[in-house]
XYZ file of C-alpha atoms in Angstrom:
430
model
C 73.430 62.943 -48.815
C 73.036 59.745 -49.973
C 75.562 56.498 -49.141
C 76.010 55.562 -51.208
C 78.006 59.295 -52.561
C 79.765 59.570 -49.112
C 81.635 57.008 -49.896
C 82.152 57.539 -52.926
C 83.103 61.594 -51.956
C 85.453 59.240 -49.933
C 87.691 57.291 -51.329
C 87.784 59.763 -54.086
C 89.356 62.266 -52.007
C 91.437 59.281 -50.496
C 92.593 58.136 -53.789
C 93.139 62.299 -54.403
C 95.333 62.573 -50.497
C 97.227 59.315 -51.550
C 98.178 59.758 -55.299
C 101.926 61.468 -56.529
C 101.803 64.894 -57.366
C 100.007 65.830 -60.375
C 102.260 66.992 -62.147
C 104.574 63.793 -62.299
C 101.402 61.993 -63.022
C 100.215 64.553 -65.896
C 104.527 64.333 -66.879
C 104.269 60.311 -67.394
C 100.504 60.089 -69.111
C 102.561 62.546 -71.736
C 105.432 60.148 -72.274
C 103.979 56.907 -72.484
C 101.349 58.452 -74.754
C 103.813 58.526 -77.237
C 103.505 56.567 -80.126
C 105.418 55.982 -83.321
C 109.024 58.608 -84.100
C 108.118 61.063 -80.965
C 108.795 58.262 -78.809
C 111.583 56.948 -80.477
C 112.809 60.534 -79.569
C 112.297 60.483 -75.822
C 113.382 57.336 -75.887
C 116.529 58.327 -77.513
C 116.859 61.597 -75.917
C 116.502 59.520 -72.198
C 119.314 57.814 -73.000
C 121.720 61.024 -74.130
C 120.619 62.143 -70.830
C 121.951 58.870 -68.982
C 125.188 58.834 -70.963
C 126.177 62.343 -69.404
C 126.077 61.448 -66.095
C 129.006 60.040 -66.928
C 133.152 61.211 -67.551
C 133.938 63.381 -67.722
C 130.575 65.645 -67.655
C 129.861 64.084 -64.425
C 126.093 64.979 -64.579
C 124.915 62.667 -62.058
C 121.470 63.988 -61.244
C 120.509 63.278 -64.568
C 120.377 59.149 -63.836
C 116.500 60.138 -62.405
C 114.356 61.558 -64.889
C 116.815 59.036 -67.434
C 115.909 55.940 -65.988
C 112.938 56.927 -64.299
C 111.244 57.946 -67.779
C 113.276 54.405 -69.126
C 110.705 53.007 -66.147
C 107.972 54.649 -67.050
C 108.259 53.298 -70.980
C 108.694 50.235 -69.708
C 106.199 49.550 -67.436
C 103.724 50.264 -69.942
C 104.544 48.956 -73.005
C 101.516 47.098 -74.209
C 104.452 44.026 -75.606
C 107.659 43.692 -75.100
C 108.107 44.037 -78.579
C 107.626 47.443 -77.969
C 108.909 47.837 -75.006
C 112.574 46.198 -76.857
C 112.190 49.090 -78.583
C 112.025 51.621 -76.560
C 115.357 50.185 -74.131
C 117.263 49.902 -78.054
C 116.343 53.780 -78.432
C 117.722 54.196 -74.792
C 120.703 52.730 -75.539
C 121.236 54.208 -78.662
C 120.450 57.653 -77.546
C 123.338 56.672 -74.231
C 125.631 54.980 -76.929
C 125.723 58.013 -79.246
C 126.024 60.374 -76.524
C 128.651 57.819 -74.859
C 130.719 57.163 -77.372
C 131.198 60.469 -79.817
C 135.549 59.466 -78.705
C 135.550 57.388 -80.999
C 134.921 59.974 -84.453
C 138.532 61.466 -83.650
C 140.357 57.520 -84.471
C 138.749 58.055 -86.938
C 139.769 61.590 -88.262
C 142.982 61.388 -87.585
C 144.095 59.824 -91.183
C 140.897 62.298 -92.466
C 141.472 61.668 -96.164
C 141.462 57.608 -95.833
C 139.508 57.176 -93.010
C 137.067 60.033 -92.147
C 134.626 58.774 -94.157
C 134.189 56.159 -91.965
C 133.148 58.012 -88.624
C 129.745 58.476 -88.569
C 128.873 54.897 -90.263
C 131.102 53.336 -87.053
C 130.316 55.946 -84.367
C 126.261 55.144 -85.359
C 127.126 51.612 -86.267
C 129.451 50.480 -82.461
C 125.950 52.788 -80.653
C 123.588 50.341 -82.121
C 124.891 46.800 -81.658
C 125.346 48.056 -77.798
C 121.802 49.649 -77.665
C 120.774 45.752 -78.242
C 121.631 44.892 -75.271
C 118.963 47.775 -73.019
C 116.974 46.608 -75.292
C 117.091 42.717 -74.607
C 117.008 44.051 -71.006
C 113.577 46.086 -71.783
C 112.306 43.504 -73.299
C 112.740 40.977 -70.391
C 111.498 42.721 -68.009
C 108.000 43.517 -69.388
C 107.847 39.514 -70.228
C 108.642 39.663 -66.235
C 105.790 41.823 -64.948
C 103.286 40.191 -67.253
C 104.356 36.965 -66.298
C 104.159 37.848 -62.971
C 103.991 41.397 -61.598
C 105.967 42.159 -58.263
C 104.314 45.378 -57.627
C 105.985 49.100 -59.058
C 109.270 48.332 -56.350
C 109.739 45.386 -57.386
C 109.345 46.441 -61.236
C 112.426 49.379 -60.373
C 113.873 46.290 -59.298
C 113.532 44.157 -61.733
C 114.332 46.288 -64.840
C 117.949 47.151 -62.578
C 118.642 43.587 -62.289
C 118.565 43.075 -65.914
C 120.122 46.196 -66.907
C 122.948 44.889 -65.508
C 122.743 41.324 -65.954
C 123.340 43.426 -69.887
C 125.809 44.996 -68.647
C 127.496 41.667 -67.426
C 126.672 39.804 -71.432
C 128.326 42.620 -73.426
C 131.872 42.346 -71.600
C 132.086 38.981 -72.642
C 129.361 38.034 -75.695
C 130.652 38.328 -78.704
C 133.982 41.421 -79.225
C 132.861 42.382 -75.358
C 132.622 46.413 -75.272
C 132.492 47.257 -71.635
C 132.396 51.235 -72.194
C 129.917 53.789 -70.321
C 128.948 51.299 -67.850
C 126.432 53.149 -65.226
C 128.150 52.116 -61.736
C 131.383 54.027 -63.878
C 129.651 57.450 -63.163
C 130.990 56.919 -59.135
C 134.921 57.441 -60.894
C 134.080 61.156 -59.203
C 134.294 59.683 -56.046
C 137.367 57.754 -54.269
C 134.982 56.250 -51.792
C 131.513 55.660 -53.996
C 133.536 52.657 -55.706
C 134.901 51.246 -52.818
C 132.204 48.819 -52.845
C 133.501 47.875 -56.277
C 136.243 46.158 -53.976
C 133.067 43.194 -53.335
C 130.998 43.742 -56.156
C 133.048 44.806 -59.053
C 131.368 47.441 -60.800
C 128.359 45.605 -61.624
C 126.875 46.138 -58.600
C 127.893 49.801 -58.917
C 125.453 49.246 -61.700
C 122.500 47.815 -60.530
C 122.467 49.904 -57.016
C 123.125 52.909 -59.253
C 120.003 51.795 -61.705
C 118.476 51.116 -58.985
C 118.199 53.912 -56.711
C 117.648 56.446 -60.143
C 114.938 54.581 -61.452
C 112.858 54.477 -57.536
C 111.304 58.140 -58.455
C 109.005 55.929 -60.701
C 107.192 54.268 -58.399
C 105.575 58.100 -56.798
C 102.879 58.402 -59.517
C 100.298 55.862 -59.127
C 97.772 55.021 -56.006
C 100.246 54.579 -52.758
C 100.193 54.838 -49.116
C 99.762 58.604 -48.052
C 103.055 60.406 -47.381
C 104.631 56.592 -47.477
C 104.818 56.756 -50.943
C 108.118 58.975 -50.462
C 109.956 55.727 -47.959
C 111.188 53.711 -50.899
C 112.871 55.903 -53.153
C 114.603 57.947 -49.895
C 115.498 54.196 -48.571
C 116.968 53.536 -52.754
C 118.459 57.355 -51.401
C 120.365 55.398 -48.383
C 121.973 52.722 -49.756
C 123.992 55.256 -51.581
C 124.985 57.084 -48.691
C 125.562 54.109 -46.733
C 127.459 53.081 -49.979
C 129.098 55.969 -50.340
C 129.839 56.048 -46.210
C 131.141 52.452 -45.945
C 133.427 53.433 -48.783
C 135.260 56.471 -46.932
C 135.195 54.100 -43.862
C 137.304 51.619 -45.954
C 139.734 54.570 -46.877
C 140.083 56.204 -43.970
C 141.155 52.454 -42.338
C 143.699 51.731 -45.778
C 147.296 51.043 -44.988
C 149.709 52.316 -46.979
C 150.398 49.586 -49.350
C 153.364 52.014 -51.392
C 156.712 49.559 -52.003
C 159.177 51.388 -50.510
C 162.448 51.483 -52.922
C 160.777 51.698 -55.805
C 160.647 54.613 -58.340
C 158.697 54.800 -61.270
C 159.775 57.132 -63.799
C 157.180 57.243 -67.133
C 157.922 58.260 -70.656
C 155.017 60.398 -71.935
C 156.615 62.142 -75.532
C 153.760 63.679 -76.518
C 153.815 63.073 -80.177
C 150.878 63.326 -82.545
C 148.719 59.865 -83.924
C 148.917 61.210 -87.587
C 153.284 61.498 -87.209
C 154.714 58.036 -85.206
C 154.585 55.655 -87.842
C 156.091 57.810 -90.378
C 158.860 55.702 -91.569
C 161.129 58.621 -91.275
C 160.545 59.733 -87.754
C 160.282 57.037 -86.092
C 164.315 56.422 -85.039
C 163.770 60.034 -83.745
C 161.178 59.698 -81.912
C 162.296 56.681 -79.867
C 165.517 58.959 -79.366
C 163.957 61.242 -78.407
C 162.606 59.243 -75.298
C 165.900 57.836 -74.877
C 166.816 60.563 -73.649
C 163.717 61.219 -71.561
C 164.207 58.547 -69.505
C 168.414 59.178 -68.798
C 167.600 62.856 -67.814
C 168.704 63.593 -64.549
C 166.011 63.040 -61.791
C 164.716 66.429 -60.172
C 161.639 67.958 -58.453
C 161.236 71.108 -56.747
C 162.979 71.070 -54.267
C 166.017 70.185 -55.523
C 168.120 66.637 -56.642
C 165.899 63.706 -56.724
C 166.358 60.137 -55.978
C 167.431 58.230 -59.849
C 164.225 56.207 -60.836
C 164.478 52.467 -60.873
C 162.323 51.440 -63.520
C 161.549 53.751 -66.250
C 157.553 52.748 -68.090
C 157.387 54.083 -72.166
C 153.819 53.839 -73.600
C 151.399 51.356 -76.003
C 153.766 50.785 -78.550
C 155.947 53.676 -78.389
C 158.795 51.647 -79.836
C 157.926 51.467 -83.626
C 159.966 49.225 -84.501
C 159.532 44.581 -83.835
C 162.741 44.790 -81.779
C 163.524 41.257 -82.299
C 164.428 42.259 -86.314
C 166.712 45.105 -84.398
C 169.456 43.529 -81.814
C 171.660 47.225 -81.407
C 167.741 48.716 -80.389
C 167.760 46.367 -77.630
C 171.191 46.788 -76.418
C 169.910 50.799 -77.095
C 167.438 50.203 -75.211
C 168.967 48.601 -72.206
C 171.514 51.397 -72.199
C 168.982 53.253 -70.571
C 167.102 51.035 -68.271
C 168.476 52.148 -64.145
C 171.249 49.873 -62.494
C 169.058 46.739 -60.340
C 165.671 48.265 -62.061
C 164.562 47.869 -66.179
C 162.767 49.380 -68.746
C 159.403 48.665 -70.158
C 158.561 49.505 -73.531
C 155.695 49.153 -75.341
C 156.483 47.305 -79.118
C 154.929 44.705 -81.381
C 155.465 41.380 -81.624
C 155.899 39.127 -84.390
C 156.454 35.429 -84.645
C 160.288 34.223 -85.407
C 161.023 34.249 -89.068
C 159.767 32.368 -91.296
C 156.992 30.585 -88.663
C 153.899 30.472 -90.569
C 151.213 31.916 -90.310
C 152.670 34.808 -89.029
C 150.617 36.773 -86.409
C 152.431 40.639 -85.384
C 150.517 41.071 -81.003
C 150.692 44.950 -79.298
C 152.879 43.791 -76.428
C 154.623 45.147 -73.451
C 158.134 44.586 -72.847
C 160.656 44.111 -69.329
C 164.696 44.599 -70.333
C 167.104 44.805 -68.505
C 170.745 46.812 -67.650
C 172.313 43.965 -69.961
C 169.776 43.954 -72.749
C 168.259 40.692 -71.667
C 164.243 40.733 -72.057
C 162.877 38.941 -68.745
C 159.104 39.038 -69.278
C 156.891 39.594 -72.064
C 152.900 40.377 -72.329
C 150.648 40.265 -75.465
C 147.172 42.229 -74.717
C 144.533 40.518 -75.637
C 141.391 42.412 -74.968
C 142.020 44.656 -78.984
C 140.210 47.947 -79.889
C 137.849 46.474 -82.787
C 138.280 48.570 -86.131
C 141.348 49.716 -83.752
C 143.729 46.637 -84.018
C 141.611 43.949 -86.132
C 139.019 44.484 -88.106
C 136.228 41.604 -87.269
C 134.932 39.508 -89.037
C 137.387 40.386 -91.972
C 136.131 37.545 -94.367
C 132.887 39.984 -94.104
C 134.352 43.207 -94.373
C 137.147 43.597 -96.878
C 138.877 47.057 -94.933
C 142.013 48.258 -93.385
C 141.960 48.570 -89.778
C 142.180 51.855 -87.816
C 146.620 51.469 -86.395
C 149.100 51.430 -89.199
C 150.188 47.730 -90.963
C 148.090 45.829 -93.251
C 147.832 43.004 -90.709
C 146.019 42.481 -87.861
C 146.950 42.440 -85.239
C 146.208 38.907 -83.277
C 145.320 38.614 -79.590
C 147.180 37.365 -76.629
C 146.708 34.379 -74.675
C 145.244 36.191 -71.782
C 145.426 37.657 -68.122
C 149.694 36.977 -66.772
C 151.126 37.726 -63.253
C 154.752 38.903 -63.969
C 157.362 38.472 -61.562
C 159.923 41.542 -62.972
C 162.464 42.498 -61.002
C 162.270 45.441 -58.052
C 158.491 45.046 -58.161
C 155.936 43.967 -56.372
C 153.770 40.950 -58.865
C 152.336 43.124 -62.025
C 149.353 42.091 -64.149
C 149.402 44.849 -66.705
C 147.117 46.066 -68.404
C 147.115 47.591 -72.046
C 145.175 51.001 -72.633
C 141.792 49.163 -74.112
C 142.134 46.039 -71.854
C 141.447 49.136 -68.715
C 137.667 49.346 -68.925
C 136.809 45.327 -68.057
C 136.230 44.387 -65.204
C 137.297 41.475 -63.628
C-alpha cells in the first residue's frame, strides 16, 4: 500500500476509535439539522423535559437529554439570533410545563376569570422564556469570540443560565419559580450547598453536570472522552457527601418551651371572602385555636403560640376592636396568636393603601408586631402595568395590594428572632 494511503488509513482508524458512539453522533446530527417549526418544536420539547425534573415529579435523569440537546443546538447555531430562538423555545416549553398550576388560580372563579387562564399562563411563560433565550444568545456570542473548547462551552452555558435565573429573580416583577437548582429539594443532603452558594450554586452545578455529556460527540482523546462527564457526576456526588456530613454534624437547634399550633381550616378559596360566610370562618378558626391539645399518647402540653394562615382573617382589624379582642382571647397565656389579615391606611388618609399583612396579638389585645408582604403575586394581588391593563385582580377586593418595605426580623414574645415570609415570598432566594 502506498505510504499516503497507509497514513490515510491510520488517520481514519484513529478518528473512528476516538469519536463518540455513532448513535450519539447521528442523534446530534438529526437534532441540529432541524429547521423552522421542527427545530422550535424540538427545543420546546427539550424544555418541557427539563420541567419534569422539578417538583412534584422529580424525574431528574431527564435533565441530561434536555440540556445536552440545548447545548448541541446552541453550539451548532450559526448566529446569536438563532441561538436566541433556540433558547426561547426551550424556555417557553420549560415554563409552560412548569407553570400549569397557575391555571388553577383562574378557575377558582371560572365564570369571571376562566377565559383569562390560557392567555395568562402562556404570557407568563413567554416572558420568562426571554431569560434562557438571553443566556443561549450570549453563549453563542462567547463561543464565537473565543472558543473555550467543548468542555468550556458547557461551563459557559451553565454560568450564563445561572446568571439569567438570578436576573429573573429581581428584574421587573421578579419571578424565581422553577429554578433548576430546586430539583434537589428531593434530597436534604444535596440542598445543603444552598447554605453556602444559595440555590444558584445548585443551578450552576446541575446544568453543568447535565449538559457535560454533550461533549461525548466529536473527536476525543481515546477513552478519556468520558472523563469530563464522569468528573461532572463526581461533583454531584461530592455535593451530596458534603451535605450528608453537614447534616450528620448538625446540632439540635430547637428552642425549648416553644410549642406551635398551626390552624388550617381548609376553606375553599371561592367561599373564603363571601360576605355572609366570613364571620363563620373566623369563629371556626377561633374554636380550632382553643381546643385542648392531644396526641396519640394522650394529653399534650398546651401551645405557646397559635399561627393562622395568610389572610385567614377576612376583615380589617383596625375597623373591629371586638374582633381583636376575640383573637386575643385565643392567644395562649404568655404567648401570641399570629394571624394574616389585610391592613389599610388610617381612615381619612389619602391615597388609601392596602397591605397583605401579618399581625402578632398578645392575650391583652395588644398588637405587638406587624409585617407587610412585599413580594406580591402578579395578577393575584396586583395587576402589573395597571395603566395599560384595565382588568381586575384575581383576589377579592377592587384595589391592588401595596408592597411592604421589605424583609424584617421581628422580636416576638417567647420566640427566637423571626423573619416572616408570606406565601409567594418563599420562592425568592436570600
